[in-house]
Each structure stands twice: as C-alpha cells, then as structure tokens.
PDB file of C-alpha atoms in Angstrom:
ATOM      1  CA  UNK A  15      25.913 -18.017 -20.564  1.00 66.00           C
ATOM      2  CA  UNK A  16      27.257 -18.741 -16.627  1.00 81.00           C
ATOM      3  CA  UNK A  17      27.400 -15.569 -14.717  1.00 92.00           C
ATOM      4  CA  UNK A  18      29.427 -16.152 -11.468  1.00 94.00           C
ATOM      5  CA  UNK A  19      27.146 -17.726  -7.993  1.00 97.00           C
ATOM      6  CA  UNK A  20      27.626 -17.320  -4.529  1.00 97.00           C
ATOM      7  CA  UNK A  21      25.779 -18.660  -1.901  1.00 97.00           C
ATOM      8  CA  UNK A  22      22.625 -16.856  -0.026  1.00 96.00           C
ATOM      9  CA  UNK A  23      23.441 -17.119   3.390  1.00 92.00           C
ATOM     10  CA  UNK A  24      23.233 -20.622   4.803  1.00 92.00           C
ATOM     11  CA  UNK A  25      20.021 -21.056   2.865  1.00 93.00           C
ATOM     12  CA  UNK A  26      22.106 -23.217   0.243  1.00 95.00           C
ATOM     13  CA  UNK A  27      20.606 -21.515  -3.009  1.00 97.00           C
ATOM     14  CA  UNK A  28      23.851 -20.617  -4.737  1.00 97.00           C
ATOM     15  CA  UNK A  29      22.806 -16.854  -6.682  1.00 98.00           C
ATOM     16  CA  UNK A  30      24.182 -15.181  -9.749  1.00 98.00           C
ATOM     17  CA  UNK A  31      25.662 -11.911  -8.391  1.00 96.00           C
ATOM     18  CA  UNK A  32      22.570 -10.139 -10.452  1.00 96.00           C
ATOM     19  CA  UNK A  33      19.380 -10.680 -10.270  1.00 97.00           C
ATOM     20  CA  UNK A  34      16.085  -9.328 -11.906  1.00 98.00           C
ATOM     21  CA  UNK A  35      14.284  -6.904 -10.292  1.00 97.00           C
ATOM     22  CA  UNK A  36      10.521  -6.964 -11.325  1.00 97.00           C
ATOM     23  CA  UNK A  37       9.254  -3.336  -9.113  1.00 96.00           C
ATOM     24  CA  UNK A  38       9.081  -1.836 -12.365  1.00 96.00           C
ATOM     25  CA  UNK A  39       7.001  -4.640 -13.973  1.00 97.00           C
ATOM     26  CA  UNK A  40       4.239  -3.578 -11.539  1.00 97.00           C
ATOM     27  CA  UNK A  41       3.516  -0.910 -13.991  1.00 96.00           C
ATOM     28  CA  UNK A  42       1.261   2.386 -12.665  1.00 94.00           C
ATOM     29  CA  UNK A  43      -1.977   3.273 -11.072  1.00 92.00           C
ATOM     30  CA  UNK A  44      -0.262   2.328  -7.244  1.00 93.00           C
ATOM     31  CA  UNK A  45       1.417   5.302  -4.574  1.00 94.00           C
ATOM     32  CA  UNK A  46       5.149   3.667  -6.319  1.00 94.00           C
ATOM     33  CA  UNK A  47       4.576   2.536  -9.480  1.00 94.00           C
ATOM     34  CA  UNK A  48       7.031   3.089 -12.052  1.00 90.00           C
ATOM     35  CA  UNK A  49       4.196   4.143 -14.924  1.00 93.00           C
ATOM     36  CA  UNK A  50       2.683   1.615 -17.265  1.00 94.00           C
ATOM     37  CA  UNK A  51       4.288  -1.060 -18.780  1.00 96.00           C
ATOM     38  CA  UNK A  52       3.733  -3.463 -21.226  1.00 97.00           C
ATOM     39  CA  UNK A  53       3.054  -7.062 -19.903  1.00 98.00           C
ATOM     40  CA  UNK A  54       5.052  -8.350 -23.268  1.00 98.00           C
ATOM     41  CA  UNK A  55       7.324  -6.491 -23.163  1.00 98.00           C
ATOM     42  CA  UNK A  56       8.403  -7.390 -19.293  1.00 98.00           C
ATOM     43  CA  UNK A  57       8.118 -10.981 -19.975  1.00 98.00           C
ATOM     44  CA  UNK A  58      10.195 -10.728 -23.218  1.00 98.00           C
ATOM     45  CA  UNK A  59      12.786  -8.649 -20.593  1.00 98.00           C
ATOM     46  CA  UNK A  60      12.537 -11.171 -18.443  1.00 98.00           C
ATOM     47  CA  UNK A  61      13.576 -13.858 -20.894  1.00 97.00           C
ATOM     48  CA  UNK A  62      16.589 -12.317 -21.875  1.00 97.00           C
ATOM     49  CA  UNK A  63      18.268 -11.710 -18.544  1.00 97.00           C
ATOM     50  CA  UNK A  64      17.355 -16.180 -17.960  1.00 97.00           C
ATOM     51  CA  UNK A  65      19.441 -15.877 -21.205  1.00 95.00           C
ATOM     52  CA  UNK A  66      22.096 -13.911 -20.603  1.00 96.00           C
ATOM     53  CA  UNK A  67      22.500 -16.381 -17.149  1.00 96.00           C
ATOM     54  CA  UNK A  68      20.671 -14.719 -14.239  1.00 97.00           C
ATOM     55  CA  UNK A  69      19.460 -17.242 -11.785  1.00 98.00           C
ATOM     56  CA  UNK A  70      16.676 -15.442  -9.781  1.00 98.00           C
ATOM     57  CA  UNK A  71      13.458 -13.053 -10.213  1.00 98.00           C
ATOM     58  CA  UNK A  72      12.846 -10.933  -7.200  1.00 98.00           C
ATOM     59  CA  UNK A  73       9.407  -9.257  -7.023  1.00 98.00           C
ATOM     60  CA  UNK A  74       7.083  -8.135  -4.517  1.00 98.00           C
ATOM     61  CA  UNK A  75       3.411  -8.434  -3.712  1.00 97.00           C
ATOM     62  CA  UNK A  76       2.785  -4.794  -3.541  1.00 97.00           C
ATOM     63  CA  UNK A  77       4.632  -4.257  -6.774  1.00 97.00           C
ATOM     64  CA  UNK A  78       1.691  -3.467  -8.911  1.00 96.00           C
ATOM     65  CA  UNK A  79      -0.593  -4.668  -6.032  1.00 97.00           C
ATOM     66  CA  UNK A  80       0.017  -8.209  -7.482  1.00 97.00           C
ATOM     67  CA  UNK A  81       0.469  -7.323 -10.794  1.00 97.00           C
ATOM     68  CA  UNK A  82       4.267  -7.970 -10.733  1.00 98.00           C
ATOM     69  CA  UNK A  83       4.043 -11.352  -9.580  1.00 98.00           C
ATOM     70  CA  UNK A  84       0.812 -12.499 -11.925  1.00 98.00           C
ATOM     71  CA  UNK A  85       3.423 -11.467 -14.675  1.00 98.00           C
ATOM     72  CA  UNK A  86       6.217 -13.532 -12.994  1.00 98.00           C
ATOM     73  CA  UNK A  87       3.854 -16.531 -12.578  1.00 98.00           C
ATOM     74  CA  UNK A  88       2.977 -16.211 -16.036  1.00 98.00           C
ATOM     75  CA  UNK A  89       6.805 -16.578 -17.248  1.00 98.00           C
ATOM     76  CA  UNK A  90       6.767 -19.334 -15.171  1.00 98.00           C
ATOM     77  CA  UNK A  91       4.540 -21.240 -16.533  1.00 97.00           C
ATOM     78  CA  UNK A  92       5.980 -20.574 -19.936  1.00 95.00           C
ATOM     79  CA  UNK A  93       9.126 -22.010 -18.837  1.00 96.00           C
ATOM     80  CA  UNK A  94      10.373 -25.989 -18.440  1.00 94.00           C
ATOM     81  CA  UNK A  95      11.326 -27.231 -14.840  1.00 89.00           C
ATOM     82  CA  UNK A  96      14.846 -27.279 -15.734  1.00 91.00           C
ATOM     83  CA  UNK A  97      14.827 -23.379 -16.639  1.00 93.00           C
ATOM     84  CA  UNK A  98      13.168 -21.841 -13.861  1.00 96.00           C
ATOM     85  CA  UNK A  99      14.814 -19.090 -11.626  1.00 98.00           C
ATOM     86  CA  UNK A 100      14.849 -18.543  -8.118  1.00 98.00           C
ATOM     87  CA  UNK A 101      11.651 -16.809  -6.917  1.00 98.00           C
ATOM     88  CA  UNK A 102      12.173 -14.044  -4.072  1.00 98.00           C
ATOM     89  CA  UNK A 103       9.432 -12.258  -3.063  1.00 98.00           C
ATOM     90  CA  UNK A 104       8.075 -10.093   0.043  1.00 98.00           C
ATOM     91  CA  UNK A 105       5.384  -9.674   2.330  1.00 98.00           C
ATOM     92  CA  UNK A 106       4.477  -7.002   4.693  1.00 98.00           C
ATOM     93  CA  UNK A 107       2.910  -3.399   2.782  1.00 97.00           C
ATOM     94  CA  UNK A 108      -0.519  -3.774   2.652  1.00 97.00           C
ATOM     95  CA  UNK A 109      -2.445  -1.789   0.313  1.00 96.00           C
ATOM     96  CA  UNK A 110      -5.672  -0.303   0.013  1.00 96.00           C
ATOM     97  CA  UNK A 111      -7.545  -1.462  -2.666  1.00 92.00           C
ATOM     98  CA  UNK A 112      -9.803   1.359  -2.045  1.00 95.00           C
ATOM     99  CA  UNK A 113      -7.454   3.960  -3.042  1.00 96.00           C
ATOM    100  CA  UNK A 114      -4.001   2.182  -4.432  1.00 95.00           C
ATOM    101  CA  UNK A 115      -2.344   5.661  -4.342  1.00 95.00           C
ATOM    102  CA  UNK A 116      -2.539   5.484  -0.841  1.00 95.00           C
ATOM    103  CA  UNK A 117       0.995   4.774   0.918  1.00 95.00           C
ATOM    104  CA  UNK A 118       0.664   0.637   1.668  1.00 97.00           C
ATOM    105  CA  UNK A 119       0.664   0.321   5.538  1.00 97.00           C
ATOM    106  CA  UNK A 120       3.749  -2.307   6.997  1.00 98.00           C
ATOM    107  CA  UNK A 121       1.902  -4.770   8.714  1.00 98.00           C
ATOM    108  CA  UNK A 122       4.024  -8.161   9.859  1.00 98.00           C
ATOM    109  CA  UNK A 123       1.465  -9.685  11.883  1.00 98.00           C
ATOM    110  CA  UNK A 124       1.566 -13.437  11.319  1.00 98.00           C
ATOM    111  CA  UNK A 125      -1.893 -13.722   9.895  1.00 98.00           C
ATOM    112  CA  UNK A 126      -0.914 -11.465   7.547  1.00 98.00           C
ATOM    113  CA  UNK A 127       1.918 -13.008   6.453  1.00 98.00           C
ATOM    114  CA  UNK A 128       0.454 -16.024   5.822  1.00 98.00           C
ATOM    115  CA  UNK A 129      -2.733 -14.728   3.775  1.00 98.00           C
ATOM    116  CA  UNK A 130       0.104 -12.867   1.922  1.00 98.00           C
ATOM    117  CA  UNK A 131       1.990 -15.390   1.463  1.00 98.00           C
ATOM    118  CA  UNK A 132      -0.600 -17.934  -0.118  1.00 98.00           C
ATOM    119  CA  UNK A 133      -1.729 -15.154  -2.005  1.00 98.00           C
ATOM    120  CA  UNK A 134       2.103 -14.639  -3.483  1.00 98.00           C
ATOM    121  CA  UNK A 135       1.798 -18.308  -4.150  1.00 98.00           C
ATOM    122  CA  UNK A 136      -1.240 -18.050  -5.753  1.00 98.00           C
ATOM    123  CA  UNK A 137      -0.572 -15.605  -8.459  1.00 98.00           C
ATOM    124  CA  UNK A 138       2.865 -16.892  -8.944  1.00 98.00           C
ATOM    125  CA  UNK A 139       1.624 -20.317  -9.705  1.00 97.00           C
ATOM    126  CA  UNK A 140       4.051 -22.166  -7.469  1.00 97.00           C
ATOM    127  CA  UNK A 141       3.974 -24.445  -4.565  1.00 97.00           C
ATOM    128  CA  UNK A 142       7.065 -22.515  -2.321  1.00 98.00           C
ATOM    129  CA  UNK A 143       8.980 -19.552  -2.870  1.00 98.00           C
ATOM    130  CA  UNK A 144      12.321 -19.926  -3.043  1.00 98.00           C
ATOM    131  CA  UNK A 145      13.288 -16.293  -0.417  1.00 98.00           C
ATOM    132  CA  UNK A 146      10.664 -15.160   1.003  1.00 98.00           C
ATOM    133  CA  UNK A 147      11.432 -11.661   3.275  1.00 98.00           C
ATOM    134  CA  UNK A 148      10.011  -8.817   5.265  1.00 97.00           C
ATOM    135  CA  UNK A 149      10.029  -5.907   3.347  1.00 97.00           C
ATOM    136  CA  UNK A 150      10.130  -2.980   5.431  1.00 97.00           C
ATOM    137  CA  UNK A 151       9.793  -3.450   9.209  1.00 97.00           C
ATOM    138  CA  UNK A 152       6.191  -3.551  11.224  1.00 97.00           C
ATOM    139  CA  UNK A 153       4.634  -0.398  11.921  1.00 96.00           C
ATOM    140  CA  UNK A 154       1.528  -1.873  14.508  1.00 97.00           C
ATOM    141  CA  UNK A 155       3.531  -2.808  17.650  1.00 97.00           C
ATOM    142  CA  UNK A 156       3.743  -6.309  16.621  1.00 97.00           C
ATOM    143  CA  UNK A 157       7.348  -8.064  17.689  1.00 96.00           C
ATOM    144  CA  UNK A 158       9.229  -9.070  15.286  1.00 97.00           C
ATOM    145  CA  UNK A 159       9.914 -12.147  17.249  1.00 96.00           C
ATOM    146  CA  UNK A 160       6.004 -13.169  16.535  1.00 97.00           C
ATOM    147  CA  UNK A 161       6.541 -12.102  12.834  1.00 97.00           C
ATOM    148  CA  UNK A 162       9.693 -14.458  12.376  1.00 97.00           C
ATOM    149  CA  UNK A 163       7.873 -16.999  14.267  1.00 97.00           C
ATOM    150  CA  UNK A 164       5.439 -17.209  11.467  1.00 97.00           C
ATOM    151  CA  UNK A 165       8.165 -16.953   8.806  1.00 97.00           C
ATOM    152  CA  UNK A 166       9.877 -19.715  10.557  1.00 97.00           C
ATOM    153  CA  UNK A 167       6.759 -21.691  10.448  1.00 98.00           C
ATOM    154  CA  UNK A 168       6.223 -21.225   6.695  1.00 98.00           C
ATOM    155  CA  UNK A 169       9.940 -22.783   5.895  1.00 98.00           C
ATOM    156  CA  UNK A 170       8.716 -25.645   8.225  1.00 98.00           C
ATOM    157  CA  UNK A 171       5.837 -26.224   5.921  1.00 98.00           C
ATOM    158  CA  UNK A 172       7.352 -26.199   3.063  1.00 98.00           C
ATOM    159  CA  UNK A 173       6.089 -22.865   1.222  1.00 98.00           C
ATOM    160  CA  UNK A 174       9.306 -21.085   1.883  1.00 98.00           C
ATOM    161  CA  UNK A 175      12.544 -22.577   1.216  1.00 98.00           C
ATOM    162  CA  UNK A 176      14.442 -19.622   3.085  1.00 97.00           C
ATOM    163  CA  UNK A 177      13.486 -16.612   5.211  1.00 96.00           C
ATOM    164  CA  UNK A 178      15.051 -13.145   5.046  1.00 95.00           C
ATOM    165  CA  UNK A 179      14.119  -9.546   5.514  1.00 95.00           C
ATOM    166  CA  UNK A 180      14.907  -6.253   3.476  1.00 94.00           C
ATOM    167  CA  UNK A 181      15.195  -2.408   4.818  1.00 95.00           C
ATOM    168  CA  UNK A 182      15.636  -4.140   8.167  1.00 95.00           C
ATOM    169  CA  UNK A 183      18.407  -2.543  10.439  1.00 94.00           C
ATOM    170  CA  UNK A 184      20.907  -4.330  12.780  1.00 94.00           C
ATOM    171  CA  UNK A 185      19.049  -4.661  15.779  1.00 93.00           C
ATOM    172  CA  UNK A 186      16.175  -6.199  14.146  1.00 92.00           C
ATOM    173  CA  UNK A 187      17.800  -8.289  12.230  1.00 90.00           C
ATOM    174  CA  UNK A 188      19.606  -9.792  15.287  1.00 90.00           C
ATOM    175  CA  UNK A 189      16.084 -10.307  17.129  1.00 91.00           C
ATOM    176  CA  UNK A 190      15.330 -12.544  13.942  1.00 88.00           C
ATOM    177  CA  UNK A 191      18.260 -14.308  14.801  1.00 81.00           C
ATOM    178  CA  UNK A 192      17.685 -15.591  18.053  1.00 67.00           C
TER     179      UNK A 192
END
C-alpha cells in the first residue's frame, strides 16, 4: 500500500505523512513508561504499519532506557535492505540507571551526544540514523551552538544523514540555524 510522502525539510528523505511512534514500545519500569509490553507483540505492530505503507520508525534512546530501540534494531535485522524504514531517533535525557524512575536529566553537551549517539547505533544495529534530533532542550548551560556543532559533525561523518530537534522553541531553533 503507498501512503502519500512529502519531503523532511531539505534533508531529501521524502516521509509518509505517518509515522510509527515506538515511546510505547519502551514498555515500564522508567519515570515515562507506558507499562509493560510485549516485545512480540511490538514487533508484530511494527510489521503491520511497514505493511499498511509507513516509511519511518521514530524512537528514542530513553524510551525504555534503550529498550525501544534494541526492539527496533531487532525488526531491523529481520527485515531485507529493500524494506527498511527510516530510522529517527533522539539524544539528549539522560537517565539514571541507578534509579530509572528518576526524571532523565537534558544534557546536550557534545560528548554526550556522541556516546549517545554510538550507543543508539549500537542497539539499533545500523551504521547511520536516518534523523537524528535533540529531544528536549539543554538544561546545564551548554549553548546550543556547541550542541549543533557536534550534531553537525555527526552528519559530516556519516552516522547521521540529517539533524533536527524536537520540543525546541523558535529562538533556539534559529540559533541551530546559523
């Protein structure tokens, strides 16, 4: 089935106007999990939206504190070259794994986002994510200018095809920009 595309932004990925949100697929025992879910049956889930057309997964490292995207990868790998969607992901709430009902802290600075970002690569079994974005804004005085600096440098490397941010408002997203 073809569900209608658009384009992302310039980043020339061209997205079914749904996508598959996997915050739920997480499952429990975390400060926002959704309760437990069955790995099975959010891989069989999963499936069916690819069937019914949808082009792209988006998940989350704290989503399940990793859990989310292990179950992602593991679709992946299930799946031929030729049927694999569009991988978004984010970086940027840390969490304690201490005490995972403990709000995660937003932390953007660029070491950070690249351990979490070869760690999102990692336990989604791929060698670049397709959107990788900021997903809430820093809270340790770190510029987002430094924080998109690192972002940028991740595209440039090839583990990120394109670079985006979520819960940002306005005026940071126009400091991304310059």
């Amino acid at each position: 089935m073809a569900l209608p595309t658009r384009p992302l932004g310039s980043s020339g990925l061209h997205i079914t106007t749904v996508g598959f949100g996997s915050w739920a697929v997480g499952g429990g025992g975390w400060s926002f999990g959704w309760g437990p879910q069955d790995d099975s049956d959010s891989l069989a889930t999963m499936r069916q939206a690819l069937d019914h057309g949808i082009n792209w997964i988006d998940t989350a490292a704290v989503y399940g504190l990793g859990h989310s995207e292990e179950v992602v990868g593991r679709l992946l790998r299930d799946l031929p070259a030729s049927k694999r969607p569009y991988v978004f992901t984010k970086c940027g709430l840390i969490w304690d794994s201490n005490n995972p009902m403990k709000e995660p802290r937003r932390v953007l600075k660029p070491d950070s986002i690249r351990r979490e970002c070869e760690a999102s690569l990692r336990r989604l079994g791929i060698e670049r994510i397709d959107l990788y974005q900021f997903h809430w804004p820093d809270d340790t005085g770190t510029p987002v200018e430094d924080s998109w600096s690192e972002m940028v440098k991740l595209v440039k490397e090839g583990k990120v095809r394109a670079a985006g941010v979520s819960n940002f408002d306005v005026a940071l997203l126009e400091r991304c920009a310059v």
